[in-house]
Structure formats: structure tokens, C-alpha cells
PDB file of C-alpha atoms and ligand atoms in Angstrom:
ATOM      1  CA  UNK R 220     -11.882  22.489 -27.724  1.00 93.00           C
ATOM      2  CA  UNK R 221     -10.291  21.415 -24.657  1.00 97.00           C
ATOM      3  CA  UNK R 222     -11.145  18.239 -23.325  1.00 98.00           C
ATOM      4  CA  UNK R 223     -10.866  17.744 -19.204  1.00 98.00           C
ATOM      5  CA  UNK R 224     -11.096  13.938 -17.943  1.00 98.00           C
ATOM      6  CA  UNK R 225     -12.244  13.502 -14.244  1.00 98.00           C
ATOM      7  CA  UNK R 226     -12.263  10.206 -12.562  1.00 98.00           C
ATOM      8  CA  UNK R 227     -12.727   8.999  -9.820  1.00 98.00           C
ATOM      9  CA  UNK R 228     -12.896   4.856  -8.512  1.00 98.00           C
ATOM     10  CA  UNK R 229     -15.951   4.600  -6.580  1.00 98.00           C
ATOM     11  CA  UNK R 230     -19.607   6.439  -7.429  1.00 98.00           C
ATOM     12  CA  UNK R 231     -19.664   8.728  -4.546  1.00 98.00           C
ATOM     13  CA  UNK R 232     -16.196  10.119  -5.899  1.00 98.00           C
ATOM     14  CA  UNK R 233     -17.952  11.686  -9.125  1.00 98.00           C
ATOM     15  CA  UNK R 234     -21.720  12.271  -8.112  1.00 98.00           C
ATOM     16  CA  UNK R 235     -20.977  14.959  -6.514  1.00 98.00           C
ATOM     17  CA  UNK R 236     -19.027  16.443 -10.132  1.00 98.00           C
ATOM     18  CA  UNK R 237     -21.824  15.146 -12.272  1.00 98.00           C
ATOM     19  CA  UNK R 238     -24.200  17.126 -10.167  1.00 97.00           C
ATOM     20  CA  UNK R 239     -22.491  20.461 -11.286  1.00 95.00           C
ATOM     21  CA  UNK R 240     -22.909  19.342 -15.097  1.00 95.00           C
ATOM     22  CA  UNK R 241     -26.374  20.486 -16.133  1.00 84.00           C
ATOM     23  CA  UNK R 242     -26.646  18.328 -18.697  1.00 93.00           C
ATOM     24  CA  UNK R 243     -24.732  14.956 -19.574  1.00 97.00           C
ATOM     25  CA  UNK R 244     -24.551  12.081 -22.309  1.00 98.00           C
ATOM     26  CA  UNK R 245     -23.956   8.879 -20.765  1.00 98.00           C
ATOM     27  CA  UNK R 246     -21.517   6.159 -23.201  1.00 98.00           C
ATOM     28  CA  UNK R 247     -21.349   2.841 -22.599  1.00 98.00           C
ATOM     29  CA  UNK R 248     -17.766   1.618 -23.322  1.00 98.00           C
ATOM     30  CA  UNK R 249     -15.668  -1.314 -22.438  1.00 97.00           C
ATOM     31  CA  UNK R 250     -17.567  -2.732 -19.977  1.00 97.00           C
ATOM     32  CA  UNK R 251     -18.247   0.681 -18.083  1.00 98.00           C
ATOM     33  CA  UNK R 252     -20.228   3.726 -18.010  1.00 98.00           C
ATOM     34  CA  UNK R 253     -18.225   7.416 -19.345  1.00 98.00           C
ATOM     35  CA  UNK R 254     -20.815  10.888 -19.061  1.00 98.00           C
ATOM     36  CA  UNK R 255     -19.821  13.923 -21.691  1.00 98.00           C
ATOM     37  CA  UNK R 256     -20.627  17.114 -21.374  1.00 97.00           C
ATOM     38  CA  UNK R 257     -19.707  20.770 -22.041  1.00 96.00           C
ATOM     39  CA  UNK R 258     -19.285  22.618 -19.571  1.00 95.00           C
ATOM     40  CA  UNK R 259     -18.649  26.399 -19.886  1.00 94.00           C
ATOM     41  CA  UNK R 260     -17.049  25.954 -23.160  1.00 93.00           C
ATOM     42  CA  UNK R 261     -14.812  23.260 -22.292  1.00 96.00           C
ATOM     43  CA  UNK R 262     -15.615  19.222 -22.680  1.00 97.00           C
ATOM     44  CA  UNK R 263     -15.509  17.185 -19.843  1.00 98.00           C
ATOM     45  CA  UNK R 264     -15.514  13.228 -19.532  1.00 98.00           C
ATOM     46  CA  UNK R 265     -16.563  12.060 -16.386  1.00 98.00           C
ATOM     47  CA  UNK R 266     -16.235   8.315 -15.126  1.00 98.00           C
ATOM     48  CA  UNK R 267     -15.636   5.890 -12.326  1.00 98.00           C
ATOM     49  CA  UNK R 268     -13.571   3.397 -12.810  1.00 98.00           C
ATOM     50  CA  UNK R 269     -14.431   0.745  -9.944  1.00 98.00           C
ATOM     51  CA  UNK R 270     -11.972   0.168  -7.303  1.00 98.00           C
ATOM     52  CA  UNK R 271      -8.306  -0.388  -8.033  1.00 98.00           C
ATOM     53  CA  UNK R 272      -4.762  -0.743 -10.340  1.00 98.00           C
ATOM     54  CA  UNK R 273      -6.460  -2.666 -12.927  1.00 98.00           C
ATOM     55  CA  UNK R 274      -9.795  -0.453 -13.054  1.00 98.00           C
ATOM     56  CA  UNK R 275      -8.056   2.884 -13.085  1.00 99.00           C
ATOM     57  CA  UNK R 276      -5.916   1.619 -15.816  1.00 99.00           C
ATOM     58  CA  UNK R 277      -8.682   0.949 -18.188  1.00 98.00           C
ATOM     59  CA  UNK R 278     -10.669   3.826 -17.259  1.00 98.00           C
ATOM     60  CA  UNK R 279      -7.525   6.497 -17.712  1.00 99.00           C
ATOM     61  CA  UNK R 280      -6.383   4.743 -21.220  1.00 98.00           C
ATOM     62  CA  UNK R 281     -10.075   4.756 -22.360  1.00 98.00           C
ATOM     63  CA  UNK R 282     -10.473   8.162 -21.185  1.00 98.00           C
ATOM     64  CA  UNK R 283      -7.214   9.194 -23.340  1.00 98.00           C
ATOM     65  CA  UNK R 284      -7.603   6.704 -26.472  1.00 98.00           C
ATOM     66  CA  UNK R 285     -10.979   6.786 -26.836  1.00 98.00           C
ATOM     67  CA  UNK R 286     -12.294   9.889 -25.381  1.00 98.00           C
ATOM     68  CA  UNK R 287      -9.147  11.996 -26.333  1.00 98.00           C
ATOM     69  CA  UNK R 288      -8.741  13.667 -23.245  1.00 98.00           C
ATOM     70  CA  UNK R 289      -6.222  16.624 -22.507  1.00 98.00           C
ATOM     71  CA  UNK R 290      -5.541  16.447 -18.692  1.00 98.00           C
ATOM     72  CA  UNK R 291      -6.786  14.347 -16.320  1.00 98.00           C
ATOM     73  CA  UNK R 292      -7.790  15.012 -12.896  1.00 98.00           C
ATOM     74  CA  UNK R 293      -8.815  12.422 -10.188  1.00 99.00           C
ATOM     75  CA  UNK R 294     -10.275  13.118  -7.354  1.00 98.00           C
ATOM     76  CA  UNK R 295     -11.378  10.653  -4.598  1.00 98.00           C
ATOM     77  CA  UNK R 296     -10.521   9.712  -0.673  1.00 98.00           C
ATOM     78  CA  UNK R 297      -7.279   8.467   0.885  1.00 98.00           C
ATOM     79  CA  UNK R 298      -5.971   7.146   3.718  1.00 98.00           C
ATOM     80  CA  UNK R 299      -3.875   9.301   5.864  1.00 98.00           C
ATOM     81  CA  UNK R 300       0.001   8.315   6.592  1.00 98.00           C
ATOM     82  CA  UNK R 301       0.969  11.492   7.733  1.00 98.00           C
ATOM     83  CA  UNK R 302       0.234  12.196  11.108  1.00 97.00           C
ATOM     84  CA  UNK R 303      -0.629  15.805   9.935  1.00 98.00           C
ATOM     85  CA  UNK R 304      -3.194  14.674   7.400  1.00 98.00           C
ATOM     86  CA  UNK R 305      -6.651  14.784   9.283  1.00 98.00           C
ATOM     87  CA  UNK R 306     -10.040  13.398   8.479  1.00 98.00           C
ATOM     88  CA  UNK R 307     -11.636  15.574   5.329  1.00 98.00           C
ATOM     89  CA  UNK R 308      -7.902  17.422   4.634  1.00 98.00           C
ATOM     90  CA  UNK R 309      -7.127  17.736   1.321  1.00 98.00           C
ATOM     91  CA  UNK R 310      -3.558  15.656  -0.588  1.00 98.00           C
ATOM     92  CA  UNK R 311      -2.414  16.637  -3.598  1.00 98.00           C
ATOM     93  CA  UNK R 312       0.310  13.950  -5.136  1.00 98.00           C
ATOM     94  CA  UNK R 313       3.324  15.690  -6.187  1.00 98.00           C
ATOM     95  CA  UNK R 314       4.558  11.732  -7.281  1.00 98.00           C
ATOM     96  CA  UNK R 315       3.185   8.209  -7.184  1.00 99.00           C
ATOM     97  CA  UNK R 316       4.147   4.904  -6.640  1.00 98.00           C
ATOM     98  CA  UNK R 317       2.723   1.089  -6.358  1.00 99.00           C
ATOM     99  CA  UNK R 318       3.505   0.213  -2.959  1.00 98.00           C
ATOM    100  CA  UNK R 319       3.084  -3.716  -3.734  1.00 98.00           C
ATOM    101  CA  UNK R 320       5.088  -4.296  -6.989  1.00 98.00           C
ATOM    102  CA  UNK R 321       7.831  -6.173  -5.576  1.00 98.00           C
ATOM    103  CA  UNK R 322      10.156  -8.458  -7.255  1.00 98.00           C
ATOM    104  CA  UNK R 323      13.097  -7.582  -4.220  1.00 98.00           C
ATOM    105  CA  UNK R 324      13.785 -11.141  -4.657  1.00 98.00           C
ATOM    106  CA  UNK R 325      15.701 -10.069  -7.616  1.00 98.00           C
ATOM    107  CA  UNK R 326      17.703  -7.184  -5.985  1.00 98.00           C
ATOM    108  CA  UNK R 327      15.737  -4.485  -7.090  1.00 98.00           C
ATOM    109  CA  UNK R 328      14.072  -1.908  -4.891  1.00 98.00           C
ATOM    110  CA  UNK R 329      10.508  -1.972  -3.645  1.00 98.00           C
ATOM    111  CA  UNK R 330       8.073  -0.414  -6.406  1.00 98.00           C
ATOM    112  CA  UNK R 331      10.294  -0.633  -8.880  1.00 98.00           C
ATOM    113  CA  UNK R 332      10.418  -3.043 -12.667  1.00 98.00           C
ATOM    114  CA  UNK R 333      12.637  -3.022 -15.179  1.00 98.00           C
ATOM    115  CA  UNK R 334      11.846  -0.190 -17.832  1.00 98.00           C
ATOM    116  CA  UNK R 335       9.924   1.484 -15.081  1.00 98.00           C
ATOM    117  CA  UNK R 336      10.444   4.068 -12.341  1.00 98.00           C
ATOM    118  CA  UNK R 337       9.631   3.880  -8.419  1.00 98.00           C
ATOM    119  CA  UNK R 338       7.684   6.977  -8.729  1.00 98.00           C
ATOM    120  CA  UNK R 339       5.904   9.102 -10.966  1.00 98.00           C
ATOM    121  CA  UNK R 340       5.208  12.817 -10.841  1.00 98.00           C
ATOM    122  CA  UNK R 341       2.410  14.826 -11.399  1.00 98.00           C
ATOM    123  CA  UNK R 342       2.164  17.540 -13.508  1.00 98.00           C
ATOM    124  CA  UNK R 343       3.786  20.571 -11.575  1.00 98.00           C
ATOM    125  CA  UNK R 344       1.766  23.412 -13.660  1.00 97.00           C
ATOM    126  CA  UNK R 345      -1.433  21.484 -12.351  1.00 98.00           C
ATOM    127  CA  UNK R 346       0.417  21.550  -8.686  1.00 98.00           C
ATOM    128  CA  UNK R 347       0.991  25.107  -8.964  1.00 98.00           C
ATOM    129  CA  UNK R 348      -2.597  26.024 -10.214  1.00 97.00           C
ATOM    130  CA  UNK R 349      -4.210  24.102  -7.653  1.00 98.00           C
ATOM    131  CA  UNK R 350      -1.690  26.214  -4.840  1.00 98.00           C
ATOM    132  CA  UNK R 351      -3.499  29.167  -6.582  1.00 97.00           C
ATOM    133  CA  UNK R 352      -6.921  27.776  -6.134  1.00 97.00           C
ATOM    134  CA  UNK R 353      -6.586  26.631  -2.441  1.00 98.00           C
ATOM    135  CA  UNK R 354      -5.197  30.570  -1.500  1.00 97.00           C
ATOM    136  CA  UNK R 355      -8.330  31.915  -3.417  1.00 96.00           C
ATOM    137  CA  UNK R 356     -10.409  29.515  -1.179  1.00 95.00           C
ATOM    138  CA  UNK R 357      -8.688  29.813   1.569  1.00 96.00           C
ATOM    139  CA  UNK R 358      -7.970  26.540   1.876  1.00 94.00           C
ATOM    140  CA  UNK R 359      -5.239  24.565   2.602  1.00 91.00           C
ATOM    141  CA  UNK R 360      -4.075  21.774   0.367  1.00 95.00           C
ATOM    142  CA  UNK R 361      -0.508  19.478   1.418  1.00 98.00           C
ATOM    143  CA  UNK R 362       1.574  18.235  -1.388  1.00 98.00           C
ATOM    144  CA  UNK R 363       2.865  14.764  -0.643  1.00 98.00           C
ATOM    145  CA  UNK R 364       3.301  11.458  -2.098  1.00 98.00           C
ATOM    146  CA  UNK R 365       0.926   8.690  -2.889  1.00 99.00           C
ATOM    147  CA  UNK R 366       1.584   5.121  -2.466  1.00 98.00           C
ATOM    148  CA  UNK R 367      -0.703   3.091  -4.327  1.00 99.00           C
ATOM    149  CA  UNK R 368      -2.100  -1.013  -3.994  1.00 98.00           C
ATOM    150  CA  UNK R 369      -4.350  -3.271  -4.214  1.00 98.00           C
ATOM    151  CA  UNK R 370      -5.068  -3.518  -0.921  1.00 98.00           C
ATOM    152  CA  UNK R 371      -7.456  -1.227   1.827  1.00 98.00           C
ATOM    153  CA  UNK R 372      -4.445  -0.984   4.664  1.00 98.00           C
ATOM    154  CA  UNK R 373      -5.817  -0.711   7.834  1.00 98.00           C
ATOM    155  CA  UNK R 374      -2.724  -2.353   9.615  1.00 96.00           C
ATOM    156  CA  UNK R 375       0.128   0.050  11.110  1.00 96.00           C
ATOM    157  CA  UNK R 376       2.632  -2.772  10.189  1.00 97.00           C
ATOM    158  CA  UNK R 377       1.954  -2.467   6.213  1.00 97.00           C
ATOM    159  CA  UNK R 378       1.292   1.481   6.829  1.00 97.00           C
ATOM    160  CA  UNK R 379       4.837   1.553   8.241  1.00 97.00           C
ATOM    161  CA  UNK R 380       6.186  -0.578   5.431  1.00 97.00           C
ATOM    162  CA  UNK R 381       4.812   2.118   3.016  1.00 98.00           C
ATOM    163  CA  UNK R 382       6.770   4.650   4.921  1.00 98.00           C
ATOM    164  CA  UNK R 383       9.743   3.275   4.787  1.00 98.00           C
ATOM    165  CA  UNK R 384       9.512   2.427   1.351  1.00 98.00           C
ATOM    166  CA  UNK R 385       8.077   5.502  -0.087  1.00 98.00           C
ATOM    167  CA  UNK R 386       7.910   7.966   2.773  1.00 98.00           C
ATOM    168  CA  UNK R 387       4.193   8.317   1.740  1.00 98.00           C
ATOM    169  CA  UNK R 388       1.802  10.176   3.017  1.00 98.00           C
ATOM    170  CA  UNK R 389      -1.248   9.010   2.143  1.00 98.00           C
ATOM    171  CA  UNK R 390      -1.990   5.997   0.452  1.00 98.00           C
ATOM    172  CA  UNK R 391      -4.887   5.144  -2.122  1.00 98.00           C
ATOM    173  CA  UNK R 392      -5.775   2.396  -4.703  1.00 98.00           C
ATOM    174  CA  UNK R 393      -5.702   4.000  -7.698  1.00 98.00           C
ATOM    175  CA  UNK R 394      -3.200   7.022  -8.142  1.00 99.00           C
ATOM    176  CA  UNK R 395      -0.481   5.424  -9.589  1.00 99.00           C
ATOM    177  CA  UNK R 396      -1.741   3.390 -12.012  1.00 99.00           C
ATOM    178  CA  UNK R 397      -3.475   6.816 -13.376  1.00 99.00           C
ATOM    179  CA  UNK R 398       0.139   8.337 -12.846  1.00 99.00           C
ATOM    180  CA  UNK R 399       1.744   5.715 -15.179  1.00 98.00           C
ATOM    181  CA  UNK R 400      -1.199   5.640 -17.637  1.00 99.00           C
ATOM    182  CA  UNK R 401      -1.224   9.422 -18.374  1.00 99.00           C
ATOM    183  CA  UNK R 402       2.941   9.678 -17.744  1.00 98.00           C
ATOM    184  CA  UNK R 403       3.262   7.183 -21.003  1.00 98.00           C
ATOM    185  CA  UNK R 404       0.814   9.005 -23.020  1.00 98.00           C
ATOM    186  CA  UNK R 405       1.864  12.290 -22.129  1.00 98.00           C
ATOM    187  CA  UNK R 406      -1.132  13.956 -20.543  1.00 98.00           C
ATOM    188  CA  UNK R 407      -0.942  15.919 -17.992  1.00 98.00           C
ATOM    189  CA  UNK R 408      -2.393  14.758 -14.687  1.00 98.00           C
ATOM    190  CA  UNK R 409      -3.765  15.712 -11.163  1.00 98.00           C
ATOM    191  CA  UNK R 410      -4.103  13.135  -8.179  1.00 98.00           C
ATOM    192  CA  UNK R 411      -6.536  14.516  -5.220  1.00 98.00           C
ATOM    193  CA  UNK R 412      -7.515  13.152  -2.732  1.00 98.00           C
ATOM    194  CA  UNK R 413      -9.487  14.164   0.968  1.00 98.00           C
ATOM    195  CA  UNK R 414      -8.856  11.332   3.471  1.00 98.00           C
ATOM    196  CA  UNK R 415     -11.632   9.004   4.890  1.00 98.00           C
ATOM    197  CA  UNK R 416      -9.319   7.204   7.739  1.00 98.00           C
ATOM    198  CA  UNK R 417      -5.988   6.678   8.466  1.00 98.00           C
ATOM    199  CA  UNK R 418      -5.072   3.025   7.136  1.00 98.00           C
ATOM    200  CA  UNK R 419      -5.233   1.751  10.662  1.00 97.00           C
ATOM    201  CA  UNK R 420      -7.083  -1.179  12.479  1.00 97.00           C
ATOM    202  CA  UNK R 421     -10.273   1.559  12.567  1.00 97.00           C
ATOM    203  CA  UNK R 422     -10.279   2.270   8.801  1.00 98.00           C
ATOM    204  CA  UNK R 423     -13.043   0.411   7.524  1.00 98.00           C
ATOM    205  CA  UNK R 424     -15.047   2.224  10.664  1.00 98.00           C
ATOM    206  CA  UNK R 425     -13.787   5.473   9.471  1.00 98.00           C
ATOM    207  CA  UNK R 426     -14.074   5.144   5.404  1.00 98.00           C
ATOM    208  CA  UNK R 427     -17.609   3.903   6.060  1.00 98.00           C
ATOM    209  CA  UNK R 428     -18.595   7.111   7.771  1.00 98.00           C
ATOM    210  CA  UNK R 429     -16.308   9.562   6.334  1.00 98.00           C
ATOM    211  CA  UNK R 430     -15.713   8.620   2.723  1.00 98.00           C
ATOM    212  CA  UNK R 431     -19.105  10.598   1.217  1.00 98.00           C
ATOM    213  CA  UNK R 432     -18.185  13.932   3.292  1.00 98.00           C
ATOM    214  CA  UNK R 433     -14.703  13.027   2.280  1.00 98.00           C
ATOM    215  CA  UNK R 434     -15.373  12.423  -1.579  1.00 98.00           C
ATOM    216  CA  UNK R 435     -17.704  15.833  -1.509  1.00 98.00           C
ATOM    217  CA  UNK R 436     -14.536  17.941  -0.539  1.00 98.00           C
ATOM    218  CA  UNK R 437     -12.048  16.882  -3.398  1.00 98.00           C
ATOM    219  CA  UNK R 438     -14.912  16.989  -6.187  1.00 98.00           C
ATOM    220  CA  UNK R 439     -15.594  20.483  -5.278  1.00 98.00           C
ATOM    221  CA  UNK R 440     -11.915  21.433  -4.966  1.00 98.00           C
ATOM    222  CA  UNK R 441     -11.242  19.862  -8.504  1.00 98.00           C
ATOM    223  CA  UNK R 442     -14.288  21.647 -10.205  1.00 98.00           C
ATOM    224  CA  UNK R 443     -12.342  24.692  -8.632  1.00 98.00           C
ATOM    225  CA  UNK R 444      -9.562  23.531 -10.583  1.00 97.00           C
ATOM    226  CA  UNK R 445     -11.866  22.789 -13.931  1.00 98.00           C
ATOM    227  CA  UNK R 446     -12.771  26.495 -13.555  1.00 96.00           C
ATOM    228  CA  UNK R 447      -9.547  27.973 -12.890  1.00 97.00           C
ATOM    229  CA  UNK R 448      -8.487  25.945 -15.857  1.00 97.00           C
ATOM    230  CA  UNK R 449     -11.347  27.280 -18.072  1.00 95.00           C
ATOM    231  CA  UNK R 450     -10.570  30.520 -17.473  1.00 92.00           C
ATOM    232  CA  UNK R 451      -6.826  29.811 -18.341  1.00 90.00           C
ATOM    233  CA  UNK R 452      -7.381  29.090 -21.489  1.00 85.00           C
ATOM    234  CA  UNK R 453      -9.947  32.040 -22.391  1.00 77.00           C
TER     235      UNK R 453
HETATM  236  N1  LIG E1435      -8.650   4.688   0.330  1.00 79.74           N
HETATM  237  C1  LIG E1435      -9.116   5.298   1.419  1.00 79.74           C
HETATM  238  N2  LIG E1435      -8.653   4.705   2.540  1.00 79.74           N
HETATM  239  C2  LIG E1435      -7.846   3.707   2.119  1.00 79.74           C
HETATM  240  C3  LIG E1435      -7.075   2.720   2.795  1.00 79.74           C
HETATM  241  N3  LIG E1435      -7.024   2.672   4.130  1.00 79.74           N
HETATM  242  N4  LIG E1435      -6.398   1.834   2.050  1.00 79.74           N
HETATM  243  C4  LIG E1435      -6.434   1.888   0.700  1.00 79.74           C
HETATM  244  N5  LIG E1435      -7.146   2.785   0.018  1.00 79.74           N
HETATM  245  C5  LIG E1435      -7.852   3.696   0.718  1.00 79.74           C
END
């Protein structure tokens, strides 16, 4: 049977999916919480990770070594970069990259180690499907990149950094550590996110009021996508 991971970093990014699950099993593995269920003949593993790199790279391992997921799908807030991303609009990553991995000291570019890339890209079929959800909605959904850190930016100076770096255009804590994760162990994944603010000196005003509504519109888009994928694979 198909297994579908979703995960999200914070608890108000997967409420909202664990409220469509009738029923769920809750598992208590390495040092977090991971709900199963089945969900109109498909399994689904649900989790948060807690906030950042580090997190989400525990969580999306565990969810694909343990768990034995198929695809992945995160869904969760951003902040905006481009000026044509508003409050509650909808990013999907096309690629991902860690906006504070920097050894430039050593001549190499921003983002970038040894044996790794500067970005990584998402699955396109999962891009493509998710095009064919947000028509059927009538929706709209803008493909960009993701710049991931360790860091909530809510300075124009590092937001401009990012840009010129990445030419992101939204930025996030977790994506690319998910994108790297699932890239190495060949699972397909999906990076959504809705943004809560726009990384500037007002975004911890704006996540604090926005990031529930925000969360709530990316978790129903992505059980969209769970459906659209079930009934793929009928
Ligand atoms: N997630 C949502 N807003 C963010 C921001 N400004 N910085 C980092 N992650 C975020």
C-alpha cells in the first residue's frame, strides 16, 4: 500500500491534517511523536518535527527509515521574498537551498559543500500534480525557490543577502534539509508553504497573527494533493 509522509515543523502546521484523519495511532519514536493512519486506502504518517535544519532532518529520515514512507509532502508557513508573494499565498519549491552554509572563506560559493549541491529540486511530477490541483480549485499556487536557515529573518539586509545568493523567494527553516534528506534516499518530495510575513523588521508581528490562518491554507491544499494522489494510483 502506498505510504504518504506529511510534515510539518511546528503543531499548528499538521493539526489542521490530523483533523481530516478520522482515526489515528500515535508512535512515540526518537524523541518525538509520529500519528498513522489509513486514509482512503492509502497510509499516511503524520508528524512535526519542531522548528529547524536539525529537526526536519530527523523527522524526514525517521519518516523514510523507519516509517517507510513513499513521498513526502511538507506543508507549513514562509516568509515572503518576493514582492508578489502576499500574506496567506500559496509557494510551491521547485528547488531548495541552505541559505547559511557558508565556508566562502574557502572559495566556494554560498550554500554550497563539497559532495553537495547549492540547490535541490523537488519532484517535478509532484509540481505538475499540484498545477492540476490549484486549476481544479481555482487557486493559484507560484513555483519559486526556497532558501532555508536557521534563523527567523526579519531584517531586509539578510533578506537581500538571500536574494542575491539564491534569488529566493520565500524563505523557511526547514525545506531544504527535507530536500536533501528525501533527494539522498530517493523519495519523492513536495515543499509548501503559505506565507505568515515577509522576513522584515514586522515579521514576528505578522507570523504571530498570521501563521495559524497561514498553516490552515497549505494543510488543506496538500490534503488536495493526498487526494489527487489517491486517486492516481486507483
Ligand atoms: N517562517 C515563516 N516566516 C519566517 C521567517 N521570517 N524566517 C524564517 N522562517 C520563517
Amino acid at each position: 500500500m502506498l505510504k504518504i509522509a506529511i510534515m510539518g515543523a511546528m503543531p499548528e502546521e499538521i493539526t489542521p491534517i490530523l483533523e481530516k484523519l478520522n482515526n489515528y495511532k500515535t508512535i512515540k519514536y526518537a524523541d518525538n511523536e509520529y500519528y498513522e493512519a489509513t486514509y482512503e486506502g492509502v497510509e499516511i504518517v503524520v508528524a512535526y518535527s519542531k522548528i529547524g535544519k536539525v529537526f526536519s532532518t530527523l523527522t524526514a529520515t525517521t519518516m523514510i527509515q523507519h516509517f517507510g514512507c513513499d513521498i513526502l509532502l511538507f506543508s507549513g508557513v514562509a516568509g515572503g521574498i518576493n514582492p508578489s508573494l502576499k500574506i496567506g499565498d500559496l509557494i510551491v519549491a521547485t528547488k531548495l537551498a541552505q541559505h547559511d552554509l557558508d565556508i566562502t572563506a574557502f572559495g566556494h560559493p554560498m550554500g554550497f559543500v563539497p559532495g553537495g549541491s547549492v540547490f535541490v529540486e523537488a519532484d517535478k511530477n509532484l509540481i505538475e500534480l499540484s498545477k492540476k490541483v490549484a486549476k481544479e480549485l481555482g487557486k493559484t499556487v507560484q513555483e519559486g525557490v526556497i532558501a532555508t536557515g536557521d534563523q527567523f529573518v526579519h531584517n531586509e539586509k539578510v533578506k537581500d543577502n538571500i536574494v542575491k545568493y539564491f534569488n529566493a523567494d520565500a524563505l523557511e527553516m526547514e525545506g531544504a534539509s527535507v530536500a536533501v534528506v528525501c533527494n539522498a534516499l530517493n523519495i519523492p518530495f513536495f515543499i509548501l508553504r503559505a506565507i505568515s510575513d515577509t522576513a522584515d523588521t514586522d515579521a514576528s508581528f505578522s507570523f504571530d497573527e498570521f501563521m495559524q490562518s497561514s498553516a490552515i491554507i497549505s494543510a488543506e491544499f496538500i490534503m488536495k494533493m493526498v487526494q489527487s494522489i489517491i486517486g492516481n494510483n486507483k
